[in-house]
Every structure is written in C-alpha cells, then in structure tokens.
Amino acid sequence: MGAKRSSLEMDYYDVYNQSNVELVDVNSNSIVEITPNGIRTEDGREHELDLLVLATGFDSVTGGITNINIVGTDGISIKEKWKDGIHTYLGLGCAGFPNLFFVHGPQSPTAVCIGPTCSETEGDWIAECIRVMTTNNLARIEPTREAEIGWREEVMKEASTRLINTAKSWYRGANVPGNHLITLNLPSQN
C-alpha cells in the first residue's frame, strides 16, 4: 500500500513529464487570485493554465458517518466521540452505539481490499451476529470500550510499520483542515 493514491489516469505521468507542465505546491505557496490566464500565487507569480480544476477534497472514511447526527446512548454524537480520533471495534461498530454496524467503516481494511469482497465479508459477519442475537433472544449488541482500545492499538501498530503512517494524505484525514491525523483504515488484510 502506498502512502498516497496514484492517479488512475493512464497518461498522468506522461503528461506530467512534458516540458510545459509544472508542479505548483499550493500548500506552501497559496493561490491568492484567479486571473484571466490562470492563477497567481503568494509569491506574486502568475501561472498560466489551460484548465483550472477546483478539487477541494472530501472527508474520506468518516464523513459519511459523522455528517449524520447519530447520537449514542450517552447523548454524545459519533462526531463528538471521534473528535480526537477514531475508535471502533474491527471497523464494524463502536461502544455507546448499540446495534449500529458499519460496512467499509473506519479502521476496517477497506482501503486495501477489493470493495465487493470486503463488503461481503463484513456483511456475512453482521448477518451471523444478528442470527446469533435472534437465536439467543438478544436485543442489543455493542463493543466494549476495551475492545475499541485494543483494536485501535492493533490498527496503529500495523500502521506504524508502513510509510502511510507518515503521509499527509486522505488515508490519515489530512485533506480536511482541522482533522485529527490518524490512520483511518487498517493498512493490511491480515
């Protein structure tokens, strides 16, 4: 697994290596103006463009969950629970939110596995869990805080051996200003 996702465009590197193409690091030299011919950066230089794409990013992995006002049994929203970092058990659920299951959730291996395969495995696990609950007349299930802590330690241990742990990328939530940087997915399928 790389530290940043490669472009899926087949000609990306060929175009990038053309003599008329230049990389402009807008993280260290911000865009201050859009001009008729392109952009002007903080250093006063105008960069002529054929096309300007405003790709502002997205809140990968957690945004689809935290943008819904899911409130747990203690009255705290999942967004508030995760404000200092993600805690889940197996990437499938979290303490304080009974009967809430995630598919492709935070701290699952979904960034490194084939989507349908992961979905099927997670769906089978959830279905078996519900079957066991039904068979045993159980109405509620949720992971313990200790299970969350143990799983987070496992994810962080696995991430610590990978280049991804140092990258400023969406894999760690770096594409959203103010995000607490943490590995969002288990970086292996072990």
Coordinates of N, CA and C in Angstrom, one line a residue:
M1 N 0.8 -1.2 0.0 CA 0.0 0.0 0.0 C 0.9 1.2 0.0
G2 N 0.6 2.1 -0.9 CA 1.4 3.4 -1.0 C 0.9 4.4 0.0
A3 N 1.6 5.5 0.1 CA 1.3 6.5 1.1 C 0.3 7.5 0.5
K4 N 0.3 7.6 -0.8 CA -0.7 8.4 -1.5 C -1.3 7.7 -2.7
R5 N -2.5 7.8 -2.9 CA -3.2 7.1 -4.0 C -2.6 7.6 -5.4
S6 N -2.2 6.7 -6.2 CA -1.7 7.0 -7.6 C -2.9 7.4 -8.4
S7 N -2.6 8.2 -9.4 CA -3.6 8.6 -10.3 C -4.1 7.4 -11.2
L8 N -5.3 7.3 -11.4 CA -5.8 6.1 -12.2 C -5.8 6.5 -13.7
E9 N -5.5 7.7 -14.0 CA -5.4 8.1 -15.4 C -4.2 7.5 -16.0
M10 N -4.3 6.8 -17.1 CA -3.2 6.1 -17.7 C -2.1 7.0 -18.2
D11 N -2.4 8.2 -18.6 CA -1.5 9.1 -19.2 C -0.9 10.2 -18.2
Y12 N -1.3 10.0 -17.0 CA -0.9 11.1 -16.0 C 0.6 11.4 -16.0
Y13 N 1.4 10.3 -15.8 CA 2.9 10.6 -15.8 C 3.5 11.1 -17.1
D14 N 2.9 10.6 -18.2 CA 3.4 11.1 -19.5 C 3.1 12.6 -19.6
V15 N 1.9 13.0 -19.2 CA 1.6 14.4 -19.3 C 2.4 15.2 -18.3
Y16 N 2.5 14.7 -17.1 CA 3.3 15.4 -16.0 C 4.7 15.7 -16.4
N17 N 5.3 14.8 -17.2 CA 6.7 14.9 -17.6 C 6.9 15.7 -18.8
Q18 N 5.9 16.3 -19.4 CA 6.0 17.2 -20.5 C 6.7 18.5 -20.1
S19 N 7.4 19.1 -21.0 CA 8.2 20.3 -20.7 C 7.3 21.5 -20.4
N20 N 6.1 21.5 -20.8 CA 5.2 22.6 -20.5 C 4.4 22.4 -19.2
V21 N 4.7 21.4 -18.5 CA 3.9 21.1 -17.3 C 4.8 21.3 -16.0
E22 N 4.2 22.0 -15.0 CA 4.9 22.3 -13.8 C 4.1 22.0 -12.6
L23 N 4.7 21.4 -11.6 CA 4.0 21.2 -10.3 C 4.1 22.5 -9.5
V24 N 3.0 23.0 -9.0 CA 2.9 24.1 -8.1 C 2.4 23.7 -6.8
D25 N 3.2 23.8 -5.8 CA 2.8 23.4 -4.4 C 2.0 24.5 -3.7
V26 N 0.7 24.4 -3.8 CA -0.1 25.4 -3.2 C -0.3 25.2 -1.7
N27 N 0.3 24.2 -1.2 CA 0.3 24.1 0.3 C 1.3 25.1 0.9
S28 N 2.5 25.3 0.2 CA 3.5 26.2 0.7 C 3.5 27.5 0.0
N29 N 2.7 27.6 -1.1 CA 2.7 28.9 -1.9 C 1.2 29.0 -2.4
S30 N 0.4 29.5 -1.5 CA -1.1 29.5 -1.7 C -1.5 30.3 -2.9
I31 N -2.6 29.9 -3.5 CA -3.3 30.7 -4.6 C -3.9 31.9 -3.9
V32 N -3.6 33.1 -4.4 CA -4.2 34.3 -3.9 C -5.2 34.9 -4.9
E33 N -5.1 34.5 -6.1 CA -6.0 35.1 -7.1 C -6.2 34.2 -8.3
I34 N -7.4 34.2 -8.9 CA -7.6 33.6 -10.2 C -7.6 34.7 -11.2
T35 N -6.7 34.6 -12.2 CA -6.6 35.6 -13.2 C -7.2 35.2 -14.5
P36 N -7.3 36.1 -15.5 CA -7.9 35.7 -16.8 C -7.1 34.6 -17.4
N37 N -5.8 34.5 -17.1 CA -4.9 33.5 -17.8 C -4.6 32.3 -16.9
G38 N -4.9 32.3 -15.6 CA -4.6 31.2 -14.7 C -4.7 31.6 -13.3
I39 N -3.7 31.4 -12.5 CA -3.7 31.7 -11.1 C -2.5 32.5 -10.7
R40 N -2.6 33.3 -9.6 CA -1.4 34.0 -9.0 C -1.2 33.4 -7.6
T41 N 0.0 33.1 -7.3 CA 0.3 32.5 -6.0 C 0.9 33.6 -5.1
E42 N 1.0 33.2 -3.8 CA 1.5 34.1 -2.8 C 2.8 34.8 -3.2
D43 N 3.7 34.2 -3.9 CA 5.0 34.7 -4.3 C 4.8 35.8 -5.4
G44 N 3.6 36.1 -5.8 CA 3.4 37.1 -6.9 C 3.5 36.5 -8.3
R45 N 3.8 35.3 -8.4 CA 4.0 34.7 -9.8 C 2.6 34.3 -10.3
E46 N 2.4 34.6 -11.6 CA 1.2 34.1 -12.3 C 1.6 32.8 -13.1
H47 N 0.7 31.8 -12.9 CA 0.9 30.5 -13.5 C -0.2 30.4 -14.6
E48 N 0.2 30.4 -15.9 CA -0.8 30.3 -16.9 C -1.3 28.9 -17.0
L49 N -2.6 28.7 -17.2 CA -3.3 27.4 -17.2 C -4.2 27.3 -18.4
D50 N -4.3 26.0 -18.9 CA -5.3 25.7 -19.9 C -6.6 25.4 -19.2
L51 N -6.5 24.8 -18.0 CA -7.7 24.4 -17.2 C -7.4 24.5 -15.8
L52 N -8.4 25.0 -15.0 CA -8.3 25.0 -13.6 C -9.3 24.1 -13.0
V53 N -8.9 23.1 -12.2 CA -9.9 22.2 -11.6 C -9.9 22.5 -10.1
L54 N -11.0 22.8 -9.6 CA -11.2 23.1 -8.1 C -11.6 21.8 -7.4
A55 N -10.6 21.0 -7.0 CA -10.8 19.7 -6.4 C -10.5 20.0 -4.9
T56 N -11.6 20.2 -4.1 CA -11.5 20.6 -2.7 C -11.4 19.4 -1.8
G57 N -11.5 18.2 -2.3 CA -11.3 17.1 -1.4 C -12.6 16.6 -0.8
F58 N -12.6 15.6 0.1 CA -13.7 15.1 0.7 C -13.3 14.5 2.0
D59 N -14.2 14.3 2.9 CA -13.9 13.7 4.2 C -14.0 12.2 4.1
S60 N -12.9 11.6 3.7 CA -12.9 10.1 3.4 C -13.1 9.3 4.7
V61 N -13.8 8.2 4.5 CA -14.0 7.2 5.6 C -15.0 7.6 6.7
T62 N -14.8 8.8 7.3 CA -15.6 9.2 8.4 C -16.8 10.1 8.0
G63 N -16.6 10.9 7.0 CA -17.5 12.0 6.6 C -19.0 11.5 6.4
G64 N -19.1 10.3 5.8 CA -20.4 9.8 5.5 C -21.1 9.4 6.8
I65 N -20.4 9.1 7.9 CA -20.9 8.7 9.2 C -21.1 10.0 10.1
T66 N -20.1 10.8 10.1 CA -20.2 12.0 11.1 C -21.1 13.1 10.6
N67 N -21.4 13.1 9.3 CA -22.3 14.1 8.7 C -23.8 13.8 9.0
I68 N -24.0 12.6 9.6 CA -25.4 12.2 10.0 C -25.4 12.4 11.5
N69 N -26.4 12.9 12.1 CA -26.4 13.2 13.5 C -26.8 11.9 14.3
I70 N -25.8 11.0 14.3 CA -26.0 9.7 15.1 C -25.6 10.0 16.5
V71 N -26.6 9.8 17.4 CA -26.3 10.0 18.8 C -26.4 8.7 19.6
G72 N -25.4 8.5 20.5 CA -25.3 7.3 21.2 C -26.1 7.3 22.5
T73 N -26.0 6.2 23.3 CA -26.8 6.0 24.5 C -26.4 7.1 25.6
D74 N -25.2 7.6 25.5 CA -24.8 8.6 26.5 C -25.1 10.1 26.0
G75 N -25.9 10.2 24.9 CA -26.2 11.5 24.4 C -25.2 12.2 23.6
I76 N -24.1 11.6 23.4 CA -23.0 12.2 22.6 C -23.0 11.7 21.1
S77 N -22.9 12.6 20.2 CA -22.9 12.2 18.8 C -21.6 11.4 18.4
I78 N -21.7 10.7 17.4 CA -20.5 9.9 16.9 C -19.4 10.9 16.5
K79 N -19.8 12.0 15.9 CA -18.8 13.1 15.5 C -18.1 13.6 16.7
E80 N -18.8 13.8 17.8 CA -18.1 14.3 19.1 C -17.2 13.2 19.6
K81 N -17.7 11.9 19.6 CA -16.9 10.8 20.1 C -15.6 10.7 19.4
W82 N -15.6 10.9 18.1 CA -14.4 10.8 17.3 C -13.6 12.1 17.1
K83 N -13.9 13.1 17.8 CA -13.2 14.4 17.5 C -11.7 14.3 17.8
D84 N -11.3 13.5 18.7 CA -9.9 13.3 19.0 C -9.3 12.1 18.4
G85 N -10.0 11.4 17.5 CA -9.5 10.2 16.9 C -10.6 9.1 16.8
I86 N -10.4 8.2 15.9 CA -11.4 7.2 15.6 C -11.2 6.0 16.6
H87 N -12.3 5.5 17.2 CA -12.3 4.3 18.0 C -13.5 3.4 17.5
T88 N -13.1 2.3 17.0 CA -14.1 1.3 16.6 C -13.7 -0.1 17.0
Y89 N -14.5 -1.1 16.8 CA -14.1 -2.4 17.0 C -14.2 -3.1 15.7
L90 N -13.1 -3.6 15.1 CA -13.0 -4.2 13.8 C -13.5 -3.4 12.7
G91 N -13.7 -2.1 12.9 CA -14.2 -1.2 11.9 C -15.7 -1.4 11.6
L92 N -16.3 -2.2 12.5 CA -17.7 -2.6 12.3 C -18.7 -1.9 13.2
G93 N -18.2 -1.4 14.4 CA -19.1 -0.7 15.3 C -18.3 -0.1 16.4
C94 N -19.0 0.7 17.3 CA -18.3 1.3 18.4 C -19.2 1.4 19.7
A95 N -18.4 1.5 20.8 CA -19.1 1.5 22.1 C -20.0 2.7 22.2
G96 N -21.1 2.5 22.9 CA -22.0 3.6 23.1 C -23.1 3.7 22.0
F97 N -22.9 2.9 20.9 CA -23.9 3.0 19.8 C -24.4 1.6 19.5
P98 N -25.3 1.0 20.4 CA -25.7 -0.3 20.2 C -26.4 -0.6 18.9
N99 N -26.2 -1.8 18.3 CA -26.9 -2.2 17.1 C -26.6 -1.3 15.9
L100 N -25.5 -0.6 15.9 CA -25.0 0.2 14.8 C -23.8 -0.5 14.2
F101 N -24.0 -0.9 12.9 CA -22.9 -1.6 12.2 C -22.5 -0.8 11.0
F102 N -21.2 -0.8 10.8 CA -20.6 -0.1 9.6 C -20.2 -1.1 8.6
V103 N -20.4 -0.8 7.3 CA -19.7 -1.6 6.2 C -18.8 -0.6 5.6
H104 N -17.6 -1.0 5.4 CA -16.5 -0.1 4.9 C -16.3 1.0 5.9
G105 N -16.3 0.7 7.2 CA -16.2 1.7 8.3 C -14.7 2.0 8.6
P106 N -14.6 3.1 9.4 CA -13.2 3.5 9.8 C -12.5 2.3 10.6
Q107 N -11.3 2.2 10.3 CA -10.4 1.2 10.9 C -10.6 -0.2 10.4
S108 N -11.4 -0.3 9.3 CA -11.5 -1.6 8.6 C -10.5 -1.6 7.5
P109 N -10.2 -2.7 6.8 CA -9.2 -2.8 5.8 C -9.7 -2.3 4.4
T110 N -10.7 -1.6 4.3 CA -11.4 -1.3 3.0 C -10.5 -0.5 2.0
A111 N -9.5 0.2 2.5 CA -8.7 1.0 1.6 C -7.7 0.1 0.9
V112 N -7.5 -1.1 1.4 CA -6.5 -2.0 0.8 C -7.1 -3.3 0.3
C113 N -8.4 -3.4 0.3 CA -9.0 -4.7 -0.3 C -10.0 -4.4 -1.4
I114 N -10.4 -5.4 -2.1 CA -11.4 -5.2 -3.1 C -12.7 -4.9 -2.5
G115 N -13.4 -3.8 -2.9 CA -14.6 -3.4 -2.2 C -15.7 -4.5 -2.1
P116 N -16.1 -5.1 -3.1 CA -17.2 -6.2 -3.0 C -16.8 -7.3 -2.1
T117 N -15.5 -7.7 -2.1 CA -15.0 -8.8 -1.2 C -15.1 -8.4 0.2
C118 N -14.7 -7.1 0.5 CA -14.8 -6.6 1.9 C -16.2 -6.5 2.3
S119 N -17.0 -6.0 1.5 CA -18.5 -5.8 1.8 C -19.1 -7.2 2.1
E120 N -18.8 -8.2 1.3 CA -19.4 -9.5 1.5 C -18.9 -10.1 2.9
T121 N -17.6 -9.9 3.2 CA -17.1 -10.5 4.4 C -17.7 -9.7 5.6
E122 N -17.8 -8.4 5.5 CA -18.4 -7.6 6.6 C -19.9 -7.9 6.7
G123 N -20.6 -8.0 5.6 CA -22.0 -8.3 5.6 C -22.3 -9.7 6.2
D124 N -21.4 -10.7 5.9 CA -21.6 -12.0 6.5 C -21.4 -12.0 8.0
W125 N -20.4 -11.2 8.4 CA -20.1 -11.1 9.9 C -21.3 -10.5 10.6
I126 N -21.9 -9.4 10.0 CA -23.0 -8.8 10.6 C -24.2 -9.7 10.6
A127 N -24.5 -10.4 9.5 CA -25.6 -11.3 9.4 C -25.5 -12.4 10.4
E128 N -24.3 -13.0 10.6 CA -24.1 -14.0 11.6 C -24.3 -13.5 13.0
C129 N -23.9 -12.3 13.2 CA -24.1 -11.6 14.5 C -25.6 -11.5 14.8
I130 N -26.3 -11.0 13.9 CA -27.8 -10.9 14.1 C -28.4 -12.2 14.2
R131 N -28.0 -13.2 13.5 CA -28.5 -14.6 13.6 C -28.3 -15.1 15.1
V132 N -27.1 -14.9 15.6 CA -26.8 -15.4 17.0 C -27.7 -14.6 18.0
M133 N -27.8 -13.3 17.7 CA -28.6 -12.5 18.6 C -30.1 -13.0 18.6
T134 N -30.6 -13.2 17.4 CA -32.0 -13.7 17.3 C -32.2 -15.1 17.9
T135 N -31.3 -16.0 17.7 CA -31.3 -17.3 18.2 C -31.3 -17.3 19.8
N136 N -30.5 -16.4 20.3 CA -30.4 -16.3 21.8 C -31.3 -15.2 22.4
N137 N -32.2 -14.7 21.6 CA -33.2 -13.7 22.1 C -32.5 -12.5 22.7
L138 N -31.5 -12.0 22.0 CA -30.8 -10.8 22.5 C -31.2 -9.7 21.6
A139 N -31.4 -8.5 22.2 CA -31.9 -7.4 21.5 C -30.9 -6.3 21.3
R140 N -29.7 -6.4 21.9 CA -28.8 -5.3 21.8 C -27.3 -5.9 21.8
I141 N -26.5 -5.3 21.0 CA -25.1 -5.6 21.0 C -24.3 -4.4 20.7
E142 N -23.1 -4.3 21.4 CA -22.2 -3.2 21.1 C -20.8 -3.6 21.7
P143 N -19.8 -3.2 21.0 CA -18.5 -3.5 21.5 C -18.2 -2.7 22.9
T144 N -17.3 -3.3 23.6 CA -16.9 -2.6 24.9 C -15.8 -1.5 24.5
R145 N -15.6 -0.6 25.4 CA -14.6 0.4 25.3 C -13.2 -0.3 25.2
E146 N -13.0 -1.3 26.0 CA -11.7 -2.1 26.0 C -11.5 -2.7 24.6
A147 N -12.5 -3.2 24.0 CA -12.4 -3.8 22.7 C -12.0 -2.8 21.7
E148 N -12.6 -1.6 21.7 CA -12.2 -0.5 20.9 C -10.7 -0.1 21.0
I149 N -10.3 0.0 22.3 CA -8.9 0.4 22.6 C -8.0 -0.6 22.0
G150 N -8.3 -1.9 22.2 CA -7.4 -3.0 21.7 C -7.4 -3.0 20.2
W151 N -8.5 -2.7 19.5 CA -8.5 -2.7 18.1 C -7.7 -1.5 17.6
R152 N -7.9 -0.3 18.2 CA -7.2 0.9 17.8 C -5.7 0.6 17.9
E153 N -5.3 0.0 19.0 CA -3.8 -0.3 19.2 C -3.3 -1.2 18.1
E154 N -4.2 -2.2 17.7 CA -3.8 -3.1 16.6 C -3.6 -2.3 15.3
V155 N -4.6 -1.5 15.0 CA -4.5 -0.7 13.7 C -3.3 0.2 13.7
M156 N -3.0 0.9 14.9 CA -1.9 1.8 14.9 C -0.6 1.1 14.9
K157 N -0.5 -0.1 15.5 CA 0.7 -0.9 15.4 C 1.0 -1.3 14.0
E158 N 0.0 -1.8 13.3 CA 0.1 -2.2 11.9 C 0.6 -0.9 11.0
A159 N -0.1 0.2 11.3 CA 0.3 1.4 10.5 C 1.7 1.9 10.8
S160 N 2.2 1.7 12.1 CA 3.5 2.2 12.4 C 4.6 1.6 11.6
T161 N 4.3 0.5 11.0 CA 5.4 -0.2 10.2 C 5.3 0.2 8.7
R162 N 4.4 1.1 8.4 CA 4.2 1.5 7.0 C 4.5 2.9 6.7
L163 N 4.8 3.2 5.5 CA 5.0 4.6 5.1 C 3.8 5.4 5.2
I164 N 2.6 4.8 5.1 CA 1.4 5.5 5.2 C 1.2 6.3 6.5
N165 N 1.9 5.9 7.5 CA 1.8 6.5 8.9 C 2.4 7.9 8.9
T166 N 3.3 8.2 7.9 CA 3.9 9.5 7.9 C 3.4 10.4 6.8
A167 N 2.5 9.9 5.9 CA 2.0 10.6 4.8 C 0.9 11.7 5.2
K168 N 1.0 12.8 4.5 CA -0.1 13.8 4.6 C -1.1 13.5 3.5
S169 N -2.0 12.6 3.7 CA -2.9 12.2 2.7 C -4.3 11.9 3.2
W170 N -5.3 11.6 2.4 CA -6.6 11.3 2.8 C -6.6 10.0 3.6
Y171 N -5.6 9.1 3.5 CA -5.6 7.9 4.3 C -5.5 8.2 5.8
R172 N -5.1 9.5 6.1 CA -5.0 9.9 7.5 C -5.9 11.1 7.8
G173 N -6.7 11.5 6.9 CA -7.6 12.6 7.1 C -7.0 13.9 6.9
A174 N -5.8 14.0 6.3 CA -5.1 15.3 6.1 C -5.7 16.2 5.1
N175 N -6.6 15.7 4.3 CA -7.3 16.5 3.2 C -8.4 17.4 3.8
V176 N -8.7 17.3 5.0 CA -9.8 18.1 5.7 C -9.1 18.9 6.8
P177 N -9.1 20.3 6.6 CA -8.5 21.1 7.6 C -9.1 20.9 9.0
G178 N -8.2 20.8 10.0 CA -8.6 20.7 11.3 C -8.8 19.2 11.8
N179 N -8.7 18.3 10.8 CA -8.9 16.9 11.2 C -7.7 16.4 12.1
H180 N -8.0 15.6 13.1 CA -7.0 14.9 13.9 C -6.4 13.8 13.0
L181 N -5.1 13.9 12.7 CA -4.5 13.0 11.8 C -4.3 11.6 12.5
I182 N -4.9 10.6 11.9 CA -4.8 9.3 12.4 C -5.1 8.3 11.2
T183 N -4.4 7.2 11.2 CA -4.7 6.2 10.1 C -6.1 5.8 10.2
L184 N -6.9 6.0 9.1 CA -8.3 5.8 9.1 C -8.7 4.4 8.7
N185 N -7.8 3.6 8.1 CA -8.1 2.2 7.7 C -7.0 1.3 8.2
L186 N -7.4 0.1 8.5 CA -6.4 -0.9 8.8 C -5.5 -1.1 7.5
P187 N -4.2 -0.9 7.6 CA -3.5 -0.9 6.3 C -3.0 -2.3 5.9
S188 N -3.8 -3.3 6.2 CA -3.4 -4.7 5.7 C -4.7 -5.5 5.8
Q189 N -4.6 -6.7 5.2 CA -5.7 -7.6 5.3 C -5.5 -8.8 6.2
N190 N -4.5 -8.7 7.0 CA -4.1 -9.8 7.9 C -5.2 -10.0 9.0

